[in-house]
C-alpha atoms as a printed R data frame, in Angstrom:
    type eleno elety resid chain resno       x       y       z
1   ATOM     1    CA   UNK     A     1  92.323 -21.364  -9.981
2   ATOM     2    CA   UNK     A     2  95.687 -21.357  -8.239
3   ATOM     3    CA   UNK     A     3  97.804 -21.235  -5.065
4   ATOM     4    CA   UNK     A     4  96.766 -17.727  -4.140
5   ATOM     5    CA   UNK     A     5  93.333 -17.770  -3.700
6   ATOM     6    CA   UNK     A     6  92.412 -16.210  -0.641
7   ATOM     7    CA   UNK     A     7  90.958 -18.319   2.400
8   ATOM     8    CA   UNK     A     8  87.282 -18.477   2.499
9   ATOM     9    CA   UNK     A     9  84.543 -21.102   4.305
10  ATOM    10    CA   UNK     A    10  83.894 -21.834   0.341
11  ATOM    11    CA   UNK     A    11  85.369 -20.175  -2.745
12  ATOM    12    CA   UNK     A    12  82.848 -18.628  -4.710
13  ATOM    13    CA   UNK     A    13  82.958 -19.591  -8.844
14  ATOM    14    CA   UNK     A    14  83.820 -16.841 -11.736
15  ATOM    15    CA   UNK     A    15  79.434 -16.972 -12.112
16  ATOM    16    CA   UNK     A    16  78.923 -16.173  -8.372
17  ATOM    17    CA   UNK     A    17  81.413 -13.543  -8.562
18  ATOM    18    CA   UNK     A    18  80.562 -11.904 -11.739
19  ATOM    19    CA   UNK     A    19  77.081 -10.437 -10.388
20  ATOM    20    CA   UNK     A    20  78.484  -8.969  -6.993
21  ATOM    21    CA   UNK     A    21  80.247  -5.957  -5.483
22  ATOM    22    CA   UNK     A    22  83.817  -7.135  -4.350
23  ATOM    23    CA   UNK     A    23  86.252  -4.482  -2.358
24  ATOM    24    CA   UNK     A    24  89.218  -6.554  -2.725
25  ATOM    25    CA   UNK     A    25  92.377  -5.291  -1.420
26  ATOM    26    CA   UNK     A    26  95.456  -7.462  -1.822
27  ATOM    27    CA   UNK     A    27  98.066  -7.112   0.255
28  ATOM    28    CA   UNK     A    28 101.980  -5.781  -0.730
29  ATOM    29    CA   UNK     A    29 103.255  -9.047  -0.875
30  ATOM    30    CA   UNK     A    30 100.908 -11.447  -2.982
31  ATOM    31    CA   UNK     A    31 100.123 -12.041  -5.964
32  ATOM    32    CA   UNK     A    32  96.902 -10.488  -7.736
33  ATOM    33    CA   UNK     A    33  94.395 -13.213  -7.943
34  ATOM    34    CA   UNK     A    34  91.255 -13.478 -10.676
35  ATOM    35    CA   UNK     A    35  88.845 -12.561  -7.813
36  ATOM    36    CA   UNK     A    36  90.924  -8.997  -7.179
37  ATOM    37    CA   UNK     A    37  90.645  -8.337 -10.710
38  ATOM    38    CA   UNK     A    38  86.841  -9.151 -10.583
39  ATOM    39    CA   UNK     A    39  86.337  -6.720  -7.902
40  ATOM    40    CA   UNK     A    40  88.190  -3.461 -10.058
41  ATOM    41    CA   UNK     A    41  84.747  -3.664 -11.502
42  ATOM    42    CA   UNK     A    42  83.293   0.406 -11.443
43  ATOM    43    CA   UNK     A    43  86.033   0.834  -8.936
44  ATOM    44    CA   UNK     A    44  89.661   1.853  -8.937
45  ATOM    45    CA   UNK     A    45  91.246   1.392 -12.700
46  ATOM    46    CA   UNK     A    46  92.822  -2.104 -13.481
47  ATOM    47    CA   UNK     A    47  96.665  -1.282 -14.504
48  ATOM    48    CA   UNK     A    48  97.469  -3.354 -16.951
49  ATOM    49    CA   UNK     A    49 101.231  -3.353 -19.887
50  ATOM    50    CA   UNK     A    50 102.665  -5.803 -21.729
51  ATOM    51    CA   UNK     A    51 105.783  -7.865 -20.708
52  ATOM    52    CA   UNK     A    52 107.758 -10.471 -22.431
53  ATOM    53    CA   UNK     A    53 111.106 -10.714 -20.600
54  ATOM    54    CA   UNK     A    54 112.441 -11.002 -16.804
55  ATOM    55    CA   UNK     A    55 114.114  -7.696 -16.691
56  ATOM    56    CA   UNK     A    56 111.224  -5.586 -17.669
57  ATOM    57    CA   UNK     A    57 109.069  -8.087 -16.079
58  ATOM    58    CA   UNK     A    58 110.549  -6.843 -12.689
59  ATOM    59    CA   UNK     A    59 110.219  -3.535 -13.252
60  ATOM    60    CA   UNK     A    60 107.300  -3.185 -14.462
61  ATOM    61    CA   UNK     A    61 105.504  -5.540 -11.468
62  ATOM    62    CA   UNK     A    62 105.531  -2.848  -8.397
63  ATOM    63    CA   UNK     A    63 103.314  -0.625 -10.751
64  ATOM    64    CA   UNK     A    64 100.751  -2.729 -12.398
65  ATOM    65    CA   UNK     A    65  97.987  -5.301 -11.527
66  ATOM    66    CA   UNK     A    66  98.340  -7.149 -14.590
67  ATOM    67    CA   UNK     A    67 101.228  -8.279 -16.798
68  ATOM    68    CA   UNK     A    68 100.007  -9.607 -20.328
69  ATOM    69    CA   UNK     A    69 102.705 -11.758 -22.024
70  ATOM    70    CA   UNK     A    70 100.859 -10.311 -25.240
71  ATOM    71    CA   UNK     A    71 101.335 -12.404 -29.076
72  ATOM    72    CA   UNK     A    72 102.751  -9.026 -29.953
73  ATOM    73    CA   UNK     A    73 105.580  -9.959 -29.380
74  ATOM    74    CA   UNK     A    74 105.495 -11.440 -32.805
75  ATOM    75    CA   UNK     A    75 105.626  -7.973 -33.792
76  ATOM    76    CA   UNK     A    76 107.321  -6.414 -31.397
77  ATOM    77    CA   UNK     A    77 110.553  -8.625 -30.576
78  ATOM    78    CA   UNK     A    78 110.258 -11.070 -33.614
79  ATOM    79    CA   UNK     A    79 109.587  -8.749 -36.302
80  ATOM    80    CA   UNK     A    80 106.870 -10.450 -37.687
81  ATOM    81    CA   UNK     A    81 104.409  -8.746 -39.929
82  ATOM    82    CA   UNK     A    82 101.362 -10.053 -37.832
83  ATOM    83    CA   UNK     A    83 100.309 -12.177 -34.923
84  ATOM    84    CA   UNK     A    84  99.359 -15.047 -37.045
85  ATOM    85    CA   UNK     A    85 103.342 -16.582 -36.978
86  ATOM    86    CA   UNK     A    86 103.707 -16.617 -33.102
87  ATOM    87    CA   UNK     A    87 103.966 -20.303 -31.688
88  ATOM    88    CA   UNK     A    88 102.719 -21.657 -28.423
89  ATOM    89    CA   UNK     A    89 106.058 -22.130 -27.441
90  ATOM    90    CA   UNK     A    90 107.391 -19.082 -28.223
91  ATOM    91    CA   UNK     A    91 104.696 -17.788 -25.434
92  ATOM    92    CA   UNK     A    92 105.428 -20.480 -22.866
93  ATOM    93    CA   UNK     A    93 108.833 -19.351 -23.388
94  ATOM    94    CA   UNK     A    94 108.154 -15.643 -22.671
95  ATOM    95    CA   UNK     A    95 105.586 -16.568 -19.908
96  ATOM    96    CA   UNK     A    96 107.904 -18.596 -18.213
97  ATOM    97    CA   UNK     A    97 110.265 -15.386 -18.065
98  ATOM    98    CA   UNK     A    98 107.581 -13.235 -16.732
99  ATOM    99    CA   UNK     A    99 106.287 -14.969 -14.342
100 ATOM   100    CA   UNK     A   100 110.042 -14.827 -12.989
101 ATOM   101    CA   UNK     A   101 110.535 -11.349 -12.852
102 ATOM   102    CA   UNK     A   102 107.053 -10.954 -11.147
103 ATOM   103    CA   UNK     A   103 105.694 -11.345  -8.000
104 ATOM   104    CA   UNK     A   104 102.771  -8.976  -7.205
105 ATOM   105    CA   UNK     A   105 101.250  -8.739 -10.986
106 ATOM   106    CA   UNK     A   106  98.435 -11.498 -12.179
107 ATOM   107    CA   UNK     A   107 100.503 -12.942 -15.002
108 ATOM   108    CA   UNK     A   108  98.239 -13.999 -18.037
109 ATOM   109    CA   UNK     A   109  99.233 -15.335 -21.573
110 ATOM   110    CA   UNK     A   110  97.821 -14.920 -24.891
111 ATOM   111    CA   UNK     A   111  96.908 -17.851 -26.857
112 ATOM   112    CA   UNK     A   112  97.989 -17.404 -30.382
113 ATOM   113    CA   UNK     A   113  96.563 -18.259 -33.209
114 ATOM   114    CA   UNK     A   114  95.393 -21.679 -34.100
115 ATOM   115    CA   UNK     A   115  95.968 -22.988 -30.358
116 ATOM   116    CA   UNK     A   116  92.056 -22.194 -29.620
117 ATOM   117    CA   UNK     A   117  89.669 -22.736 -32.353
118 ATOM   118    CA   UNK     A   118  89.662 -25.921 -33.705
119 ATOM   119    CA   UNK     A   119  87.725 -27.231 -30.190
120 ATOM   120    CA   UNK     A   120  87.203 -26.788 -26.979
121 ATOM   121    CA   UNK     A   121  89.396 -29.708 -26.294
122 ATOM   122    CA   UNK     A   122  92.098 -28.713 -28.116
123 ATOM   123    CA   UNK     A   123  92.169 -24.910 -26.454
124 ATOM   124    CA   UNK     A   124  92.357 -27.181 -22.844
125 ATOM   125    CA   UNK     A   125  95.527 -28.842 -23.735
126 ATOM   126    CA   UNK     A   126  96.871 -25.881 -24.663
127 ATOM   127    CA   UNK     A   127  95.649 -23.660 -21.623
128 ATOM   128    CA   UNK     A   128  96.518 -26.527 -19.562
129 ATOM   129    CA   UNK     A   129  99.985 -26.682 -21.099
130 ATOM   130    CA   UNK     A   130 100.195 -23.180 -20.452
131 ATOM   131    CA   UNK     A   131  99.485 -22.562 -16.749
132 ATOM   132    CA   UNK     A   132 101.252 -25.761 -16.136
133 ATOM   133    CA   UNK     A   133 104.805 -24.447 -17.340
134 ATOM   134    CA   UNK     A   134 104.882 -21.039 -17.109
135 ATOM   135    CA   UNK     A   135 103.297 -20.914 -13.687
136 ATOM   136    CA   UNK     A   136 101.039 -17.856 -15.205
137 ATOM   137    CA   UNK     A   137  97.320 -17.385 -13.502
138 ATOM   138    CA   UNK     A   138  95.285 -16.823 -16.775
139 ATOM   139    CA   UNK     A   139  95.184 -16.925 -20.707
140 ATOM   140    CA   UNK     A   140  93.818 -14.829 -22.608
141 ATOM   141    CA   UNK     A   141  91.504 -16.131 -25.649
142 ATOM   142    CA   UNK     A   142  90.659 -13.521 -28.621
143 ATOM   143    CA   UNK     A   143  86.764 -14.042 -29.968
144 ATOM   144    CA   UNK     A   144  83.398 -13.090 -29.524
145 ATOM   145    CA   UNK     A   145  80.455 -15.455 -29.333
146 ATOM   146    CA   UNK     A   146  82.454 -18.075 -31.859
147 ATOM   147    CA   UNK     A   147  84.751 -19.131 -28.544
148 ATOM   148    CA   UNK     A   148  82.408 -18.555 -26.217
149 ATOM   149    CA   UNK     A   149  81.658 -22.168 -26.052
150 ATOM   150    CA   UNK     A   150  85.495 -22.935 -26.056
151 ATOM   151    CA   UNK     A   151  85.908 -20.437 -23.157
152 ATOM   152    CA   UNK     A   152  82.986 -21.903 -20.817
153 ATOM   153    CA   UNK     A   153  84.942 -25.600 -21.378
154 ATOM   154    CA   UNK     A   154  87.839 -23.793 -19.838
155 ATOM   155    CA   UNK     A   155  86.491 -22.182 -17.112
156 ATOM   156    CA   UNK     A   156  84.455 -24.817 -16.426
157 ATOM   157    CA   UNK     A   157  88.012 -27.243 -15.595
158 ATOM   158    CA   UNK     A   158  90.110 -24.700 -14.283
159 ATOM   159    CA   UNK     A   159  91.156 -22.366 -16.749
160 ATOM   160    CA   UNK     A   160  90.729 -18.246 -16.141
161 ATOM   161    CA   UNK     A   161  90.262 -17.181 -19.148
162 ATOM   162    CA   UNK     A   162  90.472 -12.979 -20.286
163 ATOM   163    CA   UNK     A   163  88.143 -12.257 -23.124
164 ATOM   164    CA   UNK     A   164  89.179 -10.234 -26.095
165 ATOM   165    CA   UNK     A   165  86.744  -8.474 -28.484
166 ATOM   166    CA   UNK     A   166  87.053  -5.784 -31.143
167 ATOM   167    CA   UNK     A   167  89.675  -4.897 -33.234
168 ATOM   168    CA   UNK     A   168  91.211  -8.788 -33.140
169 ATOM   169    CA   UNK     A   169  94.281  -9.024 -34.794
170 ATOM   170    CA   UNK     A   170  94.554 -12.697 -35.026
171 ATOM   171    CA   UNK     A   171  91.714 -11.795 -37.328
172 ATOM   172    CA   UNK     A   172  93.626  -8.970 -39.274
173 ATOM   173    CA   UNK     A   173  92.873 -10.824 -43.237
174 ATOM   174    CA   UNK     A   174  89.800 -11.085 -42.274
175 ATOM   175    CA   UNK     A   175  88.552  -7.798 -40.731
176 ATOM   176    CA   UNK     A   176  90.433  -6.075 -43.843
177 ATOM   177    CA   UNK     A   177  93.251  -4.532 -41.786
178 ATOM   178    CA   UNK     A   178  94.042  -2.907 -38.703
179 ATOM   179    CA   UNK     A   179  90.776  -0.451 -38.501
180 ATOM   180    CA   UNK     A   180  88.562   0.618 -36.133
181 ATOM   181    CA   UNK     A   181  85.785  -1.360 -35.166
182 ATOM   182    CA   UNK     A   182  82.456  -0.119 -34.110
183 ATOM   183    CA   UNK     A   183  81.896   2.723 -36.631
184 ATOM   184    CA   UNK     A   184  78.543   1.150 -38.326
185 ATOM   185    CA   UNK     A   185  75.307   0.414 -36.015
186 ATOM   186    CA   UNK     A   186  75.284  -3.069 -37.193
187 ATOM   187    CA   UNK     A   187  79.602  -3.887 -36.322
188 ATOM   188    CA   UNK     A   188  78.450  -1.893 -32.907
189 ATOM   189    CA   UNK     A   189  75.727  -4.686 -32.324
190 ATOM   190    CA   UNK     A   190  78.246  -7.232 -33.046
191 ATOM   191    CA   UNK     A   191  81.049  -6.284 -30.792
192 ATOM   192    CA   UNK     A   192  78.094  -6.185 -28.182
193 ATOM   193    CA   UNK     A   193  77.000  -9.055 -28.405
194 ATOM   194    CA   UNK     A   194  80.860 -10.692 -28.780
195 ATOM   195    CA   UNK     A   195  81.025  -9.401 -25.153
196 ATOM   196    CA   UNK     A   196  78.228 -10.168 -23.926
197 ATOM   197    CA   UNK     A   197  78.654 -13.768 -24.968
198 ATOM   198    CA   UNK     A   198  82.318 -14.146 -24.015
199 ATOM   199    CA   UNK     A   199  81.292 -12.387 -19.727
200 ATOM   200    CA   UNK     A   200  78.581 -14.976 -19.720
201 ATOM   201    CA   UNK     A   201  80.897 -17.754 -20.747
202 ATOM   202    CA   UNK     A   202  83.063 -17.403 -17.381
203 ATOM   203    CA   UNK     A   203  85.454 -14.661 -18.782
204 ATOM   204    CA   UNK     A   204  86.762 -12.672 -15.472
205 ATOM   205    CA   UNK     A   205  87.481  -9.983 -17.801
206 ATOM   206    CA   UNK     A   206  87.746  -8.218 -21.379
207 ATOM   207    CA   UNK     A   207  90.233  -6.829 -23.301
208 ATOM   208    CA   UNK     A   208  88.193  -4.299 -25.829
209 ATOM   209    CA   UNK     A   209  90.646  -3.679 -28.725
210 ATOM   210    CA   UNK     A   210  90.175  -0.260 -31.314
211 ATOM   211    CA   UNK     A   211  86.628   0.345 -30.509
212 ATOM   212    CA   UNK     A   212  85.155   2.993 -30.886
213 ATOM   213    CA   UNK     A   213  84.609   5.236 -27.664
214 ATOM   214    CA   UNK     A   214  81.032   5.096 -27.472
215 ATOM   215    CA   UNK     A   215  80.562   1.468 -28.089
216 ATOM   216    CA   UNK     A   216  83.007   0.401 -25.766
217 ATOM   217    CA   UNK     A   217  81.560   2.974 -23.177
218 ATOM   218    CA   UNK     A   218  78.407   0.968 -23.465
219 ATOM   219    CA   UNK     A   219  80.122  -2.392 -23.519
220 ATOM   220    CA   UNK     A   220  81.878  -1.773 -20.277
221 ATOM   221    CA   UNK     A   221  78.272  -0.543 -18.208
222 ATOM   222    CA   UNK     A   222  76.399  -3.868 -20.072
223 ATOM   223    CA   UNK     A   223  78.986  -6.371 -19.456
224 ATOM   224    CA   UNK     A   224  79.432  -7.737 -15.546
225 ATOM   225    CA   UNK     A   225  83.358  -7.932 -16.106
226 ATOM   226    CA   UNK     A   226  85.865  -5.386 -16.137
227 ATOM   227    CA   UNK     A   227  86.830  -4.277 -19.157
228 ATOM   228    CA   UNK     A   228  90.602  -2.884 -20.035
229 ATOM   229    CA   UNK     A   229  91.022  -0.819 -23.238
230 ATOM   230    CA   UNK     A   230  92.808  -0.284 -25.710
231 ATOM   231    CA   UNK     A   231  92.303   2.302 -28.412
232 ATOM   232    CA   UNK     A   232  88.512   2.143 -26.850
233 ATOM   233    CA   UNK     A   233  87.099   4.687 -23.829
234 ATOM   234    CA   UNK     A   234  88.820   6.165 -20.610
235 ATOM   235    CA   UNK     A   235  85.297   4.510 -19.265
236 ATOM   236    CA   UNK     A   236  86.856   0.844 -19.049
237 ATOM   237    CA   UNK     A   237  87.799  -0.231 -16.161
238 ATOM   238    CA   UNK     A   238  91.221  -0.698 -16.837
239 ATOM   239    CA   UNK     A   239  94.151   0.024 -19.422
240 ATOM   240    CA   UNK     A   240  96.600  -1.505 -21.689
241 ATOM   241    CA   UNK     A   241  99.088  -0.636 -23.841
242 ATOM   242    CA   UNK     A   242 101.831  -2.645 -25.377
243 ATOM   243    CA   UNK     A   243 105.388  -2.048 -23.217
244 ATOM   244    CA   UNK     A   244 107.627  -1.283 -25.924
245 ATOM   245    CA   UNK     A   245 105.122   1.397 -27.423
246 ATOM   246    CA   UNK     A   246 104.833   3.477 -23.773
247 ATOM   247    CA   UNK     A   247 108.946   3.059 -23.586
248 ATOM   248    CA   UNK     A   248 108.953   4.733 -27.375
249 ATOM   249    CA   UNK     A   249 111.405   1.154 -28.561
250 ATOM   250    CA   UNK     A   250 108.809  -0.184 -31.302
251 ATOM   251    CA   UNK     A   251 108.775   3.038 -34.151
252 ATOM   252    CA   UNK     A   252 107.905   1.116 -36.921
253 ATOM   253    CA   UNK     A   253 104.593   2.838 -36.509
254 ATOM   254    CA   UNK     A   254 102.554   4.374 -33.722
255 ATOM   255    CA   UNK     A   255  98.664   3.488 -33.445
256 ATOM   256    CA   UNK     A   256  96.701   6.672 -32.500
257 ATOM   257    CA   UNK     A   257  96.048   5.749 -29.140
258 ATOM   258    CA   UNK     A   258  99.274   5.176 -28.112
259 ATOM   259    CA   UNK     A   259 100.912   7.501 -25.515
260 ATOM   260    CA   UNK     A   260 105.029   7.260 -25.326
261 ATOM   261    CA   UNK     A   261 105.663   8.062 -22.214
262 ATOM   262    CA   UNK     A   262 109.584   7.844 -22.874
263 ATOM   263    CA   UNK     A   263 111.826   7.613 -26.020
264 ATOM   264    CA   UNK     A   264 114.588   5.046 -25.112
265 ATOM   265    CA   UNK     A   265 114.952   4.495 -28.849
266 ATOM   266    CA   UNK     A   266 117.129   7.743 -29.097
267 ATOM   267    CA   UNK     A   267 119.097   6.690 -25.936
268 ATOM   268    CA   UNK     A   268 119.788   3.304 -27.007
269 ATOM   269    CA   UNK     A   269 121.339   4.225 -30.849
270 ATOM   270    CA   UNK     A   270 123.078   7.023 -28.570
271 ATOM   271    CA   UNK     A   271 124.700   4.651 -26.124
272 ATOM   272    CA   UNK     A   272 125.782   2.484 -29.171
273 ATOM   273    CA   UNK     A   273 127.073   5.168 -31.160
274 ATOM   274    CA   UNK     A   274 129.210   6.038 -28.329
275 ATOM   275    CA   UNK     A   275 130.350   2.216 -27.883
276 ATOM   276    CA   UNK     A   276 130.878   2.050 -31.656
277 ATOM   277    CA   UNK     A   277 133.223   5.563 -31.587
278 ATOM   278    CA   UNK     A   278 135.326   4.119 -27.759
279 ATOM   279    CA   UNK     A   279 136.077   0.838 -29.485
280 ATOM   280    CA   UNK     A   280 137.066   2.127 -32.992
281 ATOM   281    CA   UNK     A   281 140.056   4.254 -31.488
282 ATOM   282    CA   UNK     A   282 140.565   2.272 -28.542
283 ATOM   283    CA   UNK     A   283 139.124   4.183 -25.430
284 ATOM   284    CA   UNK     A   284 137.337   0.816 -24.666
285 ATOM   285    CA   UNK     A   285 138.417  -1.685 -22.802
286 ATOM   286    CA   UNK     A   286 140.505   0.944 -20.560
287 ATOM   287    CA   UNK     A   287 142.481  -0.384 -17.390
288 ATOM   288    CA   UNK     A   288 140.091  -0.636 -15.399
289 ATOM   289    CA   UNK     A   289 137.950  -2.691 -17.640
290 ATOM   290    CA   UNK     A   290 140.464  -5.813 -18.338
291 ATOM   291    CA   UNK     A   291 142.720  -8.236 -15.854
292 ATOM   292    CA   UNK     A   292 145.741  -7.677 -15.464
293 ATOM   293    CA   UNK     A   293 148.829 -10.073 -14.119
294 ATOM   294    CA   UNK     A   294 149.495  -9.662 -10.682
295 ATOM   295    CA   UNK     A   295 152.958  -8.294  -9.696
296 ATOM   296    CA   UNK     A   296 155.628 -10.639  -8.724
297 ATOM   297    CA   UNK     A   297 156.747 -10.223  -5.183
């Protein structure tokens, strides 16, 4: 899968570790490997935030296990409406900047839309492309038992794939909006089944998107992966939440499940306020903040 796979007499597949109890604990100075995030299975919570630049990217790597270079960044740092206009090169571009400003965090990176589904061959260049310039350990694939084909192709040549079920907003026109998923019997069965499909395909692990709690509390004890929520249950294994939402910089609206954890928003329009007011009557550049001539002798 890549350079950091620990040394064993022989390296067992995604499908021999899927069905066994792993204690897996990295050391300081590595990298976080598939198999590490295999064994967070019923054990300690998988930390997981967004990132889609080097500076954050470094400080955000001593705290989590995984960095997602998420296609929200569409949204977030593009201003798109949707997912649906992010390029594969706009996330080789970001992934290449993570993977810089990380070194302990398993770096993986969304494939956006129409990258994956028109074959299995297609989503392998693409992947391929992918881990091959950005340096990144993983992508992650949004679908249920449609990709799951796709997603065993991948696996089965290389690729770690995370799974992505739900609320999928690469399928916002057709789900009818950004809405909770889950809430009849019959959507319940489906999101079930999406995972069910998508673990047994080679997926080392699930990203389960506004579901509701219950569902995705029985998703995460039926599925062999870890799970990491997101608007689902406190009963996945792990968490995510979108950077720029937990730093309170992204207001154009706040999903229900978000938690800000700061409001850097207010700071930043403060700081340039302040810039704005020094350079308007001249308080900036002072002295000390230009070059000067040096004195003649």
């Amino acid at each position: 899968m890549n350079a950091h796979w620990r040394t064993a007499p022989r390296p067992l597949s995604l499908l021999e570790t899927k069905g066994t109890a792993m204690s897996v604990t990295p050391a300081a100075d590595r990298r976080r490997t598939v198999r590490d995030i295999l064994g967070r299975k019923g054990a300690e919570p998988i930390v997981c935030l967004t990132a889609y630049t080097t500076p954050i990217a470094r400080l955000l790597d001593p705290h989590v296990d995984v960095l997602l270079v998420g296609d929200s960044l569409g949204m977030v740092l593009y201003g798109l409406p949707t997912t649906l206009g992010v390029t594969l090169d706009m996330m080789i571009a970001h992934g290449q900047a993570v993977v810089r400003g990380s070194q302990r965090a398993l770096v993986v990176v969304d494939m956006p839309f129409g990258s994956v589904q028109e074959s299995p061959a297609q989503a392998f260049r693409n992947a391929a492309r992918v881990l091959a310039e950005t340096g990144a350990t993983a992508v992650k694939i949004e679908g249920g038992q449609e990709m799951a084909e796709t997603i065993a192709f991948l696996v089965a040549r290389g690729v770690p794939v995370m799974g992505h079920v739900g609320l999928r907003p690469q399928m916002v026109h057709t789900l009818g909006g950004f809405r909770a998923q889950g809430r009849e019997e019959a959507e319940a069965q489906a999101i079930m089944a999406d995972a069910q499909a998508v673990a047994e395909a080679g997926a080392f692990s699930l990203v389960v998107e506004g579901t509701l709690a219950p569902v995705a509390t029985r998703l995460t004890q039926a599925v062999s992966v870890p799970t990491i929520g997101i608007g689902a249950s406190v009963d996945c294994d792990g968490q995510v939440l979108v950077i720029d939402d937990v730093l309170g910089l992204f207001s154009d609206f706040t999903p229900r499940f978000v938690r800000r954890y700061a409001d850097l928003s207010g700071a930043v329009s403060e700081a340039a306020a302040a810039y704005s007011a020094d350079v308007r009557t001249r308080r900036f550049p002072g002295p000390e903040h230009v070059f000067g001539l040096k004195a003649s002798v």
